[in-house]
Tab-separated table of C-alpha atoms in Angstrom:
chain	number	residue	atom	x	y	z
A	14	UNK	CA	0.000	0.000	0.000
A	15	UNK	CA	3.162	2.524	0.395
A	16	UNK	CA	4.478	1.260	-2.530
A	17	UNK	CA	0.984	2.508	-4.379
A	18	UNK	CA	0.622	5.589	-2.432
A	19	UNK	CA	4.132	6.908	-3.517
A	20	UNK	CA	2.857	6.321	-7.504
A	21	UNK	CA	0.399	8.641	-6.915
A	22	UNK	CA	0.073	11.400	-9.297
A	23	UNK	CA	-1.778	13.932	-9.212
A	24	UNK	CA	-2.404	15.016	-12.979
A	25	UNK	CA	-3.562	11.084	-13.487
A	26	UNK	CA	-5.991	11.295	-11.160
A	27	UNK	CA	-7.427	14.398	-11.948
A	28	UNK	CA	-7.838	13.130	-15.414
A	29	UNK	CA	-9.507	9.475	-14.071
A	30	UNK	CA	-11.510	11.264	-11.912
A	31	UNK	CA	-13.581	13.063	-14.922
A	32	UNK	CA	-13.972	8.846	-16.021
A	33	UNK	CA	-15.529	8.156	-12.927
A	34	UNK	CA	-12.622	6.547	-11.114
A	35	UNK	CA	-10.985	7.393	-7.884
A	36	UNK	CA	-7.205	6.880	-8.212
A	37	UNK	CA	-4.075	8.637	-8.703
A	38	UNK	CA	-1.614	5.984	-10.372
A	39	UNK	CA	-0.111	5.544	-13.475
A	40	UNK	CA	-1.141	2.449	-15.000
A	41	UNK	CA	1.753	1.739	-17.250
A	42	UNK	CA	3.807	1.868	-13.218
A	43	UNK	CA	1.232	-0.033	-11.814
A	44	UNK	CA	1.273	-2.807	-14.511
A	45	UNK	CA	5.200	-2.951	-13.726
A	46	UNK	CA	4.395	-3.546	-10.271
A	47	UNK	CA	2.852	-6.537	-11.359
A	48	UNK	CA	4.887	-7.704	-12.822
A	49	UNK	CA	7.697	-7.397	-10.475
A	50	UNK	CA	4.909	-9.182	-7.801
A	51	UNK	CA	3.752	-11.716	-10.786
A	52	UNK	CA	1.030	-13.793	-9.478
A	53	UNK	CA	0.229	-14.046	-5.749
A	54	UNK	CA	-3.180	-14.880	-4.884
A	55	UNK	CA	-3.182	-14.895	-1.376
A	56	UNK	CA	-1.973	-10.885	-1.403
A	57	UNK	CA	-4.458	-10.117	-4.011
A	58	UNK	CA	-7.415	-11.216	-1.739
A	59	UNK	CA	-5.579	-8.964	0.559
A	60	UNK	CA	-5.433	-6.559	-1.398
A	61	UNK	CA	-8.920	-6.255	-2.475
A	62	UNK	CA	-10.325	-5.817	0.857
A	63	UNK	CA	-8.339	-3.062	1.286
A	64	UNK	CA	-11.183	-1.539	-1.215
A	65	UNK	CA	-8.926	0.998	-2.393
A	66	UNK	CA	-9.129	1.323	-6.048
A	67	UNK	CA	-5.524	1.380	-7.242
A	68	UNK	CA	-4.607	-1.874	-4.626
A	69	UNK	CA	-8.317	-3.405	-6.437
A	70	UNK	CA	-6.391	-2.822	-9.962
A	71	UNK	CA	-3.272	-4.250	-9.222
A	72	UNK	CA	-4.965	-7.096	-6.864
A	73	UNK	CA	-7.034	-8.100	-10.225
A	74	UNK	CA	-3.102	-8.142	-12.292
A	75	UNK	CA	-1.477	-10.744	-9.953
A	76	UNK	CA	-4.437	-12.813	-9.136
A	77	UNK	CA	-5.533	-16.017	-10.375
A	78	UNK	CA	-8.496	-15.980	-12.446
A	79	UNK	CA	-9.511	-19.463	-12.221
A	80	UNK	CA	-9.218	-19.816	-8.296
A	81	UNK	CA	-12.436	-17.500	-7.829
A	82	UNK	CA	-15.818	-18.655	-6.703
A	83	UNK	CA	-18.779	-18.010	-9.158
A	84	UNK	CA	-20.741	-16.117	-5.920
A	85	UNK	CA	-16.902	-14.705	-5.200
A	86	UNK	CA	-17.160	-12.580	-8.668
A	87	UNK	CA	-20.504	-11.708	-8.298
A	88	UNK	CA	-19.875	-9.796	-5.153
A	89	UNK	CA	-16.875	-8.622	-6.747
A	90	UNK	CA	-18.943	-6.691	-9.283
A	91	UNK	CA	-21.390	-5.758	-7.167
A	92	UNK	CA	-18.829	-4.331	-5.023
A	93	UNK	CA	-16.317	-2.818	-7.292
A	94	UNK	CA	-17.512	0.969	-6.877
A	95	UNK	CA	-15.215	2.751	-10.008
A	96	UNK	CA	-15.187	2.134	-14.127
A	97	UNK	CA	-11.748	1.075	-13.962
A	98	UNK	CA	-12.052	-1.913	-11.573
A	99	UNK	CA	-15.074	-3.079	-13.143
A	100	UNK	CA	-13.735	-3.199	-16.286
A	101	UNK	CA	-10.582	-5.033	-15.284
A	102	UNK	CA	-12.562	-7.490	-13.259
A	103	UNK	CA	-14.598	-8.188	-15.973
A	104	UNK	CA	-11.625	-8.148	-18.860
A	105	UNK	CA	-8.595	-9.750	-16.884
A	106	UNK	CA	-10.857	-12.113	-14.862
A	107	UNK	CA	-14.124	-13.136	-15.558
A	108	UNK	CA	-13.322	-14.028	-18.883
A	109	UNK	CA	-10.860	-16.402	-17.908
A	110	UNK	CA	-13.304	-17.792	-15.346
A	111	UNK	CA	-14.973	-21.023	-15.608
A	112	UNK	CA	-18.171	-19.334	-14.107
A	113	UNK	CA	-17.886	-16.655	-17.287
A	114	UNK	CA	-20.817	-17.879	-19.214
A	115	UNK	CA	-23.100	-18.532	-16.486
A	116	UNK	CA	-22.573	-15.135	-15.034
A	117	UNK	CA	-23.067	-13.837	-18.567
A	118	UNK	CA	-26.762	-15.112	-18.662
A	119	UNK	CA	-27.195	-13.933	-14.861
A	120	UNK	CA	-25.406	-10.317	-15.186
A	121	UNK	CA	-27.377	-9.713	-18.499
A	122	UNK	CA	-31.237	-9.795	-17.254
A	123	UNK	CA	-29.827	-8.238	-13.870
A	124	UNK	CA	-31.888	-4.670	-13.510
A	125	UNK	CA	-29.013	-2.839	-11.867
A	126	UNK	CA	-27.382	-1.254	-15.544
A	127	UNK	CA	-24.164	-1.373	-14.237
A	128	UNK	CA	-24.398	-5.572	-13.692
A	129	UNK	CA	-26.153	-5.733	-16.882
A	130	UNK	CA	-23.029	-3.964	-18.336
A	131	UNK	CA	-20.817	-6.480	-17.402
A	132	UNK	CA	-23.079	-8.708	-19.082
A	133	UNK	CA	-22.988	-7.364	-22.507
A	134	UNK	CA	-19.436	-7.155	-22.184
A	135	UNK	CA	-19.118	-10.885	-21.962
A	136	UNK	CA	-21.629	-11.213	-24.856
A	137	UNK	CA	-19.684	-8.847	-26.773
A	138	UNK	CA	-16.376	-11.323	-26.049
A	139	UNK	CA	-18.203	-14.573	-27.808
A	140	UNK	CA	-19.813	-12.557	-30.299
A	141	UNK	CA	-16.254	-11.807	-31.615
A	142	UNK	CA	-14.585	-15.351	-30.308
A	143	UNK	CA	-17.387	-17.962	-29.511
A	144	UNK	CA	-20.529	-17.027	-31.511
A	145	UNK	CA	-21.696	-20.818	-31.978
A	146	UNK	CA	-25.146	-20.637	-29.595
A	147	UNK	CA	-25.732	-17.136	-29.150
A	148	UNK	CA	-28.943	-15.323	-30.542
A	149	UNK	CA	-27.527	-12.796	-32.813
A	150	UNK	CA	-30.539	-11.812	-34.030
A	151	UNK	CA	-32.492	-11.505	-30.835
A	152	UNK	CA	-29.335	-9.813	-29.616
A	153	UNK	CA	-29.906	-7.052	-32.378
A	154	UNK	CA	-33.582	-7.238	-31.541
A	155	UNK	CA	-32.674	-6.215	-28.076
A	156	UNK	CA	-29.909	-3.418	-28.978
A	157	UNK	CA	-32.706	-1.959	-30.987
A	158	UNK	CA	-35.896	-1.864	-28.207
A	159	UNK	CA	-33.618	-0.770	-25.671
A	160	UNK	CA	-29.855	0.983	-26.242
A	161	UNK	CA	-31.300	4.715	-26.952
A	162	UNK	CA	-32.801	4.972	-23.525
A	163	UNK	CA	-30.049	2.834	-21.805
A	164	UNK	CA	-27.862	4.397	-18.682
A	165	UNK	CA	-24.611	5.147	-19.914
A	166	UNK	CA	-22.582	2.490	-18.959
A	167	UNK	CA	-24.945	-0.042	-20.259
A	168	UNK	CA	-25.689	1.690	-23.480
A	169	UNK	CA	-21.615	2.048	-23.893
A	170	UNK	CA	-21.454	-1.827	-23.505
A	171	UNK	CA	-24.852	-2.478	-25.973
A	172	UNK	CA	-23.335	-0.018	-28.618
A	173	UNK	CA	-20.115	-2.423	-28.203
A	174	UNK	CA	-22.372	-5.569	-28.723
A	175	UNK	CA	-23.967	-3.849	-31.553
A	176	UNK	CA	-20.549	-2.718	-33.418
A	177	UNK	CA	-18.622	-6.234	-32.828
A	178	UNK	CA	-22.299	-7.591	-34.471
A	179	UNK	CA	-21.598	-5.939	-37.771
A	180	UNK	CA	-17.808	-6.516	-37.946
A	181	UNK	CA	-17.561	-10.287	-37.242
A	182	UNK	CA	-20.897	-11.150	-38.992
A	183	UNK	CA	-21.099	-9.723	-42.720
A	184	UNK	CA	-25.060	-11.535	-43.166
A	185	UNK	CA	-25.723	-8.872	-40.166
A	186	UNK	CA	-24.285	-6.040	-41.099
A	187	UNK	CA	-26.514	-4.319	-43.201
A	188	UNK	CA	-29.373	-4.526	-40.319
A	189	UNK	CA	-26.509	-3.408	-37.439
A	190	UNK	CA	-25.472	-0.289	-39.801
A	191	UNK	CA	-28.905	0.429	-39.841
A	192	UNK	CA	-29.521	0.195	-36.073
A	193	UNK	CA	-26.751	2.573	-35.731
A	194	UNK	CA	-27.868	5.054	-38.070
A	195	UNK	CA	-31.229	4.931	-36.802
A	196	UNK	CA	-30.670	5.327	-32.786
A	197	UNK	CA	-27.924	7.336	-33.804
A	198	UNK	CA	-26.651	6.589	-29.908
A	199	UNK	CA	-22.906	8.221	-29.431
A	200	UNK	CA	-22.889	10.078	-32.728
A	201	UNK	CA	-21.803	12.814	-31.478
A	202	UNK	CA	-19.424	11.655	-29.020
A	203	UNK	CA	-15.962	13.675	-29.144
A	204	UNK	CA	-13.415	11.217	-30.154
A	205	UNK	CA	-9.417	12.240	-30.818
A	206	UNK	CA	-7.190	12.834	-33.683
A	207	UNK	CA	-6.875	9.383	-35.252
A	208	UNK	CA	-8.984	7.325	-33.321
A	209	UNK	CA	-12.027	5.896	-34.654
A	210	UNK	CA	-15.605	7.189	-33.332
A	211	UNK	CA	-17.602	4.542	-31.486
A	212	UNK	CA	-20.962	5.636	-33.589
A	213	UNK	CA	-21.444	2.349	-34.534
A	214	UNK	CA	-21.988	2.614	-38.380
A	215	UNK	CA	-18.391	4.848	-38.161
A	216	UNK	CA	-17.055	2.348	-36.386
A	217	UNK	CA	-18.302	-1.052	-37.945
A	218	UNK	CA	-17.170	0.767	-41.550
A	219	UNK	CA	-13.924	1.755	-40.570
A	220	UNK	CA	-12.970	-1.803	-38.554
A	221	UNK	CA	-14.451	-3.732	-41.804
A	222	UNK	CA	-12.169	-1.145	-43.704
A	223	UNK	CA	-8.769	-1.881	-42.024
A	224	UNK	CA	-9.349	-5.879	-42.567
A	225	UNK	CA	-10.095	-5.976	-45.881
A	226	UNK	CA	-7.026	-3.711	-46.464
A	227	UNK	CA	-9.227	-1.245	-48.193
């Protein structure tokens, strides 16, 4: 915890603070920390009950995915207060989970947005790797009913669904362009010099672009 409080920077978490999140540290330094620790399970238990955010980060590096409960990760979500360590939870450890699909059905239909989130992130992760078994179409049917009038977070992680929809599945596309275009959700979101908007029909055009060498 010294270690972590003497990476603290003020600039970084001024900027993570606007995200949502409440820490100070670097992320490229805390990643090196990591890796310096590698994987120690016992202190990254530890270190998640400390629920500090930047110890939460670095506790979900050096963990071991696989040695979490199903209920374990569920409270984990629940609990995880900031962007950041949701994200991470979900990214660097439920997907590496055995309990990954069945929290996937559970976090989907769950009515707190944040849950459901994590959900669609997970969907979003087969639709790309594992599509065999998934609904694409009622997925779409879904995206369309509800996205526009979604909370943020949840709409961020639908609009995800929707864009990884039209890239991996050509026989789609045409309908998941025209979602886009219609609901018109994040059109106008401010994106940086040379990175690609997340308006979906931008971004399903431009990914489908880059593949195809266009």
């Amino acid at each position: 915890m010294a270690e972590l409080a003497a990476l603290e920077d003020p600039k970084a978490r001024a900027v993570n603070e606007r995200h949502g999140d409440d820490h100070g540290v670097n992320l490229g330094k805390l990643r090196a920390l990591a890796k310096r620790l590698k994987t120690q399970q016992d202190l990254a238990e530890r270190l998640w009950q400390t629920d500090d955010s930047a110890a939460r980060l670095l506790a979900l590096l050096i963990c071991r995915p696989k040695a979490f409960g199903r209920d374990e990760l569920d409270a984990m979500l629940r609990g995880a207060r900031t962007p950041k360590v949701q994200d991470w939870l979900v990214n660097y450890v439920v997907r590496k989970s055995p309990h990954a699909e069945e929290l996937r059905l559970a976090w989907t239909a769950d009515p707190d947005p944040v849950v459901a989130a994590a959900g669609w992130a997970l969907t979003t992760e087969r639709v790309a790797k594992q599509p065999d078994g998934l609904d694409l179409d009622g997925l779409l049917d879904v995206v369309e009913a509800e996205m526009k009038d979604a909370p943020d977070r949840l709409q961020w992680a639908m609009n995800h669904c929707l864009a990884q929809i039209g890239i991996e599945h050509p026989e789609r596309r045409a309908r998941a362009l025209d979602i886009g275009e219609r609901l018109e959700v994040l059109k106008d979101y401010p994106t940086s010099p040379g990175c690609t908007s997340p308006f979906a029909p931008v971004w399903i055009t431009e990914m489908v672009r880059r593949r195809e060498g266009a």
